[in-house]
mmCIF file of C-alpha atoms in Angstrom:
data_model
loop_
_atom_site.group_PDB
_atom_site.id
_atom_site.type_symbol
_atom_site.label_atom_id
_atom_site.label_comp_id
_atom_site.label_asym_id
_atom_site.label_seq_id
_atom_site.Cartn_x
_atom_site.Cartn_y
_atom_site.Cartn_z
ATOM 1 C CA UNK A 1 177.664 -96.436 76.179
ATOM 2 C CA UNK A 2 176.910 -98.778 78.884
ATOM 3 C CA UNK A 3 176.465 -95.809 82.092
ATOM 4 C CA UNK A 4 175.983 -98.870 84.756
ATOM 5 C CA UNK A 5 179.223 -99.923 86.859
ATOM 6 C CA UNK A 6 179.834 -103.753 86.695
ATOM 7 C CA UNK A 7 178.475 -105.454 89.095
ATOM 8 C CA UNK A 8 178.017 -109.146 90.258
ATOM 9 C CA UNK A 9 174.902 -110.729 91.818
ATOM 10 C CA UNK A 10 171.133 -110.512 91.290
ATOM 11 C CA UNK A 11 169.868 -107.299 89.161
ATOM 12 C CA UNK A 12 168.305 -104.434 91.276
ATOM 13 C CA UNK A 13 164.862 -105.310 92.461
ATOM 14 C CA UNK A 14 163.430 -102.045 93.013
ATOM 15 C CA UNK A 15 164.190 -98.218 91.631
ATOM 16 C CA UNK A 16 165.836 -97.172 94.987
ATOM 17 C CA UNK A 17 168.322 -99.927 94.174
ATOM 18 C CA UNK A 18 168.929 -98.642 90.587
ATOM 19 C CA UNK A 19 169.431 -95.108 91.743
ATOM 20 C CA UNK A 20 171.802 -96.680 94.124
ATOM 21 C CA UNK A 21 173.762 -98.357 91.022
ATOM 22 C CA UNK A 22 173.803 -94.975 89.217
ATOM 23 C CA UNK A 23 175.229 -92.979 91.916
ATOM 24 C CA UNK A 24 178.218 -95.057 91.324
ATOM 25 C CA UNK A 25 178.160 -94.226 87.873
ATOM 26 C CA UNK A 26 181.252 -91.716 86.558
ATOM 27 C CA UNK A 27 178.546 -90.092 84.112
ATOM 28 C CA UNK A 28 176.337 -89.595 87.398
ATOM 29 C CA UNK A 29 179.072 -87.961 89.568
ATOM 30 C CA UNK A 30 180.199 -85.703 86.845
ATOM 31 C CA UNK A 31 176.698 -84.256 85.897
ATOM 32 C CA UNK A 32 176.169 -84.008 89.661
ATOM 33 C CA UNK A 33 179.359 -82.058 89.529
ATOM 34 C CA UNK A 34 178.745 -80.015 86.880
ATOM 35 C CA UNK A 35 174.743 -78.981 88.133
ATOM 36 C CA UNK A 36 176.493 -78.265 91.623
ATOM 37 C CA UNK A 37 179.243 -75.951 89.479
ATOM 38 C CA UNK A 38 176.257 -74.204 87.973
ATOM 39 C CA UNK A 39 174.114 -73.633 91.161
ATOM 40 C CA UNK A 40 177.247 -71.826 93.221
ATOM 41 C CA UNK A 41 178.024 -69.849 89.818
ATOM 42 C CA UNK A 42 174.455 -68.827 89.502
ATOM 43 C CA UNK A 43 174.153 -68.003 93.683
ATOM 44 C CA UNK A 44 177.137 -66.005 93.690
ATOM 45 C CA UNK A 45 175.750 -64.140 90.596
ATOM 46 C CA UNK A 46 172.329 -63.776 92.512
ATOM 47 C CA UNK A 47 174.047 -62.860 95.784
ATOM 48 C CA UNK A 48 175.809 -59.849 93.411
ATOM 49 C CA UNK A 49 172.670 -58.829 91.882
ATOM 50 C CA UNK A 50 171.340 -59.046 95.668
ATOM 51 C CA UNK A 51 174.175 -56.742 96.962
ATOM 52 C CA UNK A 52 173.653 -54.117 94.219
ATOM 53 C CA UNK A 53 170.198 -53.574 94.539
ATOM 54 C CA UNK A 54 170.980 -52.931 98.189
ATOM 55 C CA UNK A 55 173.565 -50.785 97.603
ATOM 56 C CA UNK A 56 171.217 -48.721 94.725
ATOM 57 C CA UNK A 57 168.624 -48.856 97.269
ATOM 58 C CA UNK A 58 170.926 -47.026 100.104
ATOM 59 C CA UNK A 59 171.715 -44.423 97.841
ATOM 60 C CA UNK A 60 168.196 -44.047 96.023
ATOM 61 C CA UNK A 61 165.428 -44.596 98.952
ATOM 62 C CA UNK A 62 166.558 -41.713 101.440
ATOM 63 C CA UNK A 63 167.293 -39.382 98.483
ATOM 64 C CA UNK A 64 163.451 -40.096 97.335
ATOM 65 C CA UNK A 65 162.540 -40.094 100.825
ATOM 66 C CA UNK A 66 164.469 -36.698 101.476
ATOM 67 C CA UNK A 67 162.429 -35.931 98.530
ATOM 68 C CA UNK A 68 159.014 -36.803 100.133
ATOM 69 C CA UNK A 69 159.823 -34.851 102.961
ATOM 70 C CA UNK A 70 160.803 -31.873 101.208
ATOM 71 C CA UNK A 71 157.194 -31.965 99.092
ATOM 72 C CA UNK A 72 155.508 -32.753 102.196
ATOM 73 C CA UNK A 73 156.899 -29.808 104.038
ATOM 74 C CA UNK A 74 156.329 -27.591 101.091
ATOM 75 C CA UNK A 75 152.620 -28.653 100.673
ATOM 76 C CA UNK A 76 152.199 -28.056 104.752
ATOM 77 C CA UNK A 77 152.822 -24.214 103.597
ATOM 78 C CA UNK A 78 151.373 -24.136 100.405
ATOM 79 C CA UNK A 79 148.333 -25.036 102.311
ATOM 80 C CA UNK A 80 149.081 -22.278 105.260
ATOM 81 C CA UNK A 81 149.820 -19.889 102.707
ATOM 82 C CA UNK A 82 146.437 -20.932 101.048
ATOM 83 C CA UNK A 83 144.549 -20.852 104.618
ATOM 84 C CA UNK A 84 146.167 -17.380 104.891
ATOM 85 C CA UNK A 85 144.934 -16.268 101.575
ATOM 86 C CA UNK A 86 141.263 -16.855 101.659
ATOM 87 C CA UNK A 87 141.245 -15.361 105.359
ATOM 88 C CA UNK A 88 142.374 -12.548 103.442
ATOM 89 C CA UNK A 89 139.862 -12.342 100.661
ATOM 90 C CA UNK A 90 137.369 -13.321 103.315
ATOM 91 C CA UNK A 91 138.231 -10.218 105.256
ATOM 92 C CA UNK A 92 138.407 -7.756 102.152
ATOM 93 C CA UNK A 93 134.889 -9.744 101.159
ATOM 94 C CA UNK A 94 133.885 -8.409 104.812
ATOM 95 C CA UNK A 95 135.169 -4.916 104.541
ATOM 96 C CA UNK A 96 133.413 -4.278 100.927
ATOM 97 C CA UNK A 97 129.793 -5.833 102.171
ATOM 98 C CA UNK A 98 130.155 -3.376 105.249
ATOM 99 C CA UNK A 99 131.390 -0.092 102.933
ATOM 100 C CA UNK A 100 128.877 -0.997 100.219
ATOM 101 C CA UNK A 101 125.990 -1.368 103.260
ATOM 102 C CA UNK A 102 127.022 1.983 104.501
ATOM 103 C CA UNK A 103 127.532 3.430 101.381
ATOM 104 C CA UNK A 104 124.098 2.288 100.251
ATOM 105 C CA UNK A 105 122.684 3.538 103.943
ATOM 106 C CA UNK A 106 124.045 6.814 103.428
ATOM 107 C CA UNK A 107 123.074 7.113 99.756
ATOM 108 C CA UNK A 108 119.573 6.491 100.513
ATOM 109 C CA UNK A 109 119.228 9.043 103.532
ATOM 110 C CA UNK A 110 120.640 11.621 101.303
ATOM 111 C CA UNK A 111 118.066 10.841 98.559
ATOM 112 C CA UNK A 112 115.376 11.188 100.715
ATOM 113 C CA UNK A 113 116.404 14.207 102.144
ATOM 114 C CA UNK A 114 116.818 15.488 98.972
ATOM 115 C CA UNK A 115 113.427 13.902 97.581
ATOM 116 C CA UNK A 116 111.266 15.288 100.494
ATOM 117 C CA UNK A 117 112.099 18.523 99.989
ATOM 118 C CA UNK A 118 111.637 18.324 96.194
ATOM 119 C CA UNK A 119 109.484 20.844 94.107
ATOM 120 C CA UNK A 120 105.962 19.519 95.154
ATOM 121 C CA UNK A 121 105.233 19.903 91.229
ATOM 122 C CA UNK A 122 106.733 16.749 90.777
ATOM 123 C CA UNK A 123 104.326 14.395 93.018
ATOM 124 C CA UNK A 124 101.583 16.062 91.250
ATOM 125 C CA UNK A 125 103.404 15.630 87.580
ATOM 126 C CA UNK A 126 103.619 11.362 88.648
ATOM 127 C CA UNK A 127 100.476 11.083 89.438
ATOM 128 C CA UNK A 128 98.988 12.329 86.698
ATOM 129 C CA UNK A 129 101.473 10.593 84.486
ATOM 130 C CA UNK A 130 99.853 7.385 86.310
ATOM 131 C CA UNK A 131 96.257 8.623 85.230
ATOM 132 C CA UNK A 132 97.300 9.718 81.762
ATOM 133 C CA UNK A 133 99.104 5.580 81.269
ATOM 134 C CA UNK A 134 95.663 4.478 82.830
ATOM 135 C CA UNK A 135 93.377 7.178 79.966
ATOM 136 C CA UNK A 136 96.254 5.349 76.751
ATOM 137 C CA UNK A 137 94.940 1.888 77.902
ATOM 138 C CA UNK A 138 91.497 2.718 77.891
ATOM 139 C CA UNK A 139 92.067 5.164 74.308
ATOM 140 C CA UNK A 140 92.767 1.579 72.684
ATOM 141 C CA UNK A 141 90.187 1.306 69.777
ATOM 142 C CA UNK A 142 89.854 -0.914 66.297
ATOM 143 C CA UNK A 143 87.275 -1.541 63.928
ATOM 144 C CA UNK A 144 86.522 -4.054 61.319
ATOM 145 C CA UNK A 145 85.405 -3.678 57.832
ATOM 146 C CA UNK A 146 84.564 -5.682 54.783
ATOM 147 C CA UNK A 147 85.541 -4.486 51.685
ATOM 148 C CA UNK A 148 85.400 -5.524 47.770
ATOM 149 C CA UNK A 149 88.478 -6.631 46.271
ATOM 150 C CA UNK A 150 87.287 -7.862 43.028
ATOM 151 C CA UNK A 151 84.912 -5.811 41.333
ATOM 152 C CA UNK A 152 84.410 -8.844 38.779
ATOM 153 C CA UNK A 153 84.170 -11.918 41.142
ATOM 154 C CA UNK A 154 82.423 -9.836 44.171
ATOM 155 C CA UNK A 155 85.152 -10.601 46.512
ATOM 156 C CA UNK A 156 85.824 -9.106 49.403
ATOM 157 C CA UNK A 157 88.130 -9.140 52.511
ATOM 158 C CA UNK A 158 87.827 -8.284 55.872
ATOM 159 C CA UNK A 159 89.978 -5.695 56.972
ATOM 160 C CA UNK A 160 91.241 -4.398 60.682
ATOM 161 C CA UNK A 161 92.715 -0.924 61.905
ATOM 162 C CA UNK A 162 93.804 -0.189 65.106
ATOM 163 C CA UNK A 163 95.421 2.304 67.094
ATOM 164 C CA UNK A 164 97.987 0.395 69.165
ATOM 165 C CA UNK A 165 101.053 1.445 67.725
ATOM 166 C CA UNK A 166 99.895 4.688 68.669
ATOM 167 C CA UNK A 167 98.282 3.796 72.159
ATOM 168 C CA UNK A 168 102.185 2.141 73.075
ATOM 169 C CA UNK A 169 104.180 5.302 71.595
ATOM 170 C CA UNK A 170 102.231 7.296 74.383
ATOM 171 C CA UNK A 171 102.648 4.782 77.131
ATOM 172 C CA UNK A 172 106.190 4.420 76.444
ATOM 173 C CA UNK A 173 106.675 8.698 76.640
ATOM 174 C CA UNK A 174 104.800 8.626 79.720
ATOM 175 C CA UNK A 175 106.624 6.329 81.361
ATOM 176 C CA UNK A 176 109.909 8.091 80.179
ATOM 177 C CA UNK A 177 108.620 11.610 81.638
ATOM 178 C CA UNK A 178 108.378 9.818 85.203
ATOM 179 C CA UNK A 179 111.504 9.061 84.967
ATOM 180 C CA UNK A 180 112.904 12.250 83.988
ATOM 181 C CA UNK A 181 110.313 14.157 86.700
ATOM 182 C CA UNK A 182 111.764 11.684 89.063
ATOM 183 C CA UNK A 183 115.502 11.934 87.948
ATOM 184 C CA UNK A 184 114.651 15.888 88.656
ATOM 185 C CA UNK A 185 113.723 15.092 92.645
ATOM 186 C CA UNK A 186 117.823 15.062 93.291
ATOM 187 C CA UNK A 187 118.331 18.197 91.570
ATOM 188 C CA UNK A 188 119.650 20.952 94.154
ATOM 189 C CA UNK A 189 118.182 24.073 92.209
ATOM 190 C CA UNK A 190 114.393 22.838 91.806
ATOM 191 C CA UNK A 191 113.350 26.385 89.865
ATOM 192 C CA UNK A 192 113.537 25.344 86.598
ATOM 193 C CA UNK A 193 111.005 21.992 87.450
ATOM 194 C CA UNK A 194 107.870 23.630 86.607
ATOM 195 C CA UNK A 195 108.615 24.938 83.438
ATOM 196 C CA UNK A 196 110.538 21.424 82.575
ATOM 197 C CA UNK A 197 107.743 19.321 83.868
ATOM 198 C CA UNK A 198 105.330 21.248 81.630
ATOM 199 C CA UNK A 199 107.456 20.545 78.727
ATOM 200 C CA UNK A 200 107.246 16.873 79.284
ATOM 201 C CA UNK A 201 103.500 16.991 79.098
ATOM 202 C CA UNK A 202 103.579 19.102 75.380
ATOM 203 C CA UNK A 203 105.633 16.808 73.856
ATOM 204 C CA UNK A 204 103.880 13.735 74.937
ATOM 205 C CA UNK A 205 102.050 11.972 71.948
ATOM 206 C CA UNK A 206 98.670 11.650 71.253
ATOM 207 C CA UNK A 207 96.562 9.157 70.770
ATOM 208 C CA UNK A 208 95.786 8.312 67.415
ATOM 209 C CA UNK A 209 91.568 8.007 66.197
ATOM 210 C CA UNK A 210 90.343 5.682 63.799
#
């Protein structure tokens, strides 16, 4: 199909003057029509789509900013509330450090009271608890001997005996009788002290020889 117009004269010289020919074309002017048709159907479909997300927008945005607010607001007292809270525990914290101090104050003035006027037995039982650890150091003792094993080859072995197990038993008694004689110190009736004290150095155990 022939889409250029009749026309008389000299061909067009230059492409301006053949887009000039096929603007007078009928095929032209309708596809011109029909792009135009296309571009206003598609820009009033655009200006819809335009005008709804406005209108969504109007009802969503100051809901979620309504929202933002109301988190905002609620974190503002979440954090007082917080603030609050550890002045609180900061207080209570406070209050327990100064009962516990005076507590601790008072505890210790009472104990001393009731440690200076202890049974003077006592003093004397700790310190010679003190020499008696000092003696079960010293009472340590071992000795090494060779001995035949094999009557047939000659062998022998070197052999070892000590008393440590011994030596600790006594150490460890001692030290628990100081802290019994000392437990006694806070005792309000000291009569019985003596008699107690004296049974704490029977039963300690001796030293084991080699």
């Amino acid at each position: 199909m022939n889409i250029v117009p009749r026309f008389s004269g000299a061909a067009p010289a230059d492409d301006r003057g053949i887009l000039d020919v096929l603007r007078g074309s009928e095929m032209v002017r309708k596809a011109a029509a029909e792009r135009d048709a296309a571009v206003t159907t598609f820009r009033a479909t655009a200006a819809k789509k335009l005008a709804e997300l406005d209108a969504a927008a109007g009802k969503l945005f100051p809901k979620l900013r309504a929202e933002r607010e109301a988190a905002i607001k609620a974190a503002h007292a979440a954090e007082r509330a917080w603030r609050e809270a550890c002045d609180r525990a900061q207080n209570a914290q406070n209050d327990l450090s100064r009962a516990s101090h005076k507590h601790t104050a008072e505890l210790q003035e009472v104990e001393a009271q009731l440690i200076s006027t202890a049974s003077p037995e006592i003093a004397i039982f700790l310190a010679e608890m003190d020499n008696e650890w000092d003696k079960a150091l010293r009472a340590f003792a071992f000795h090494r001997s060779s001995e035949v094993t094999n009557m047939i080859t000659g062998r022998r072995e070197d052999r070892t005996v000590n008393n440590a197990a011994s030596v600790e038993a006594r150490k460890s008694a001692i030290r628990d009788a100081q802290e019994q004689a000392r437990a006694m110190r806070l005792e309000p009736d000291q009569s019985t002290v003596p008699a107690r004290l004296q049974e704490l150095r029977a039963n300690l155990p001796a030293v084991r020889g080699l």
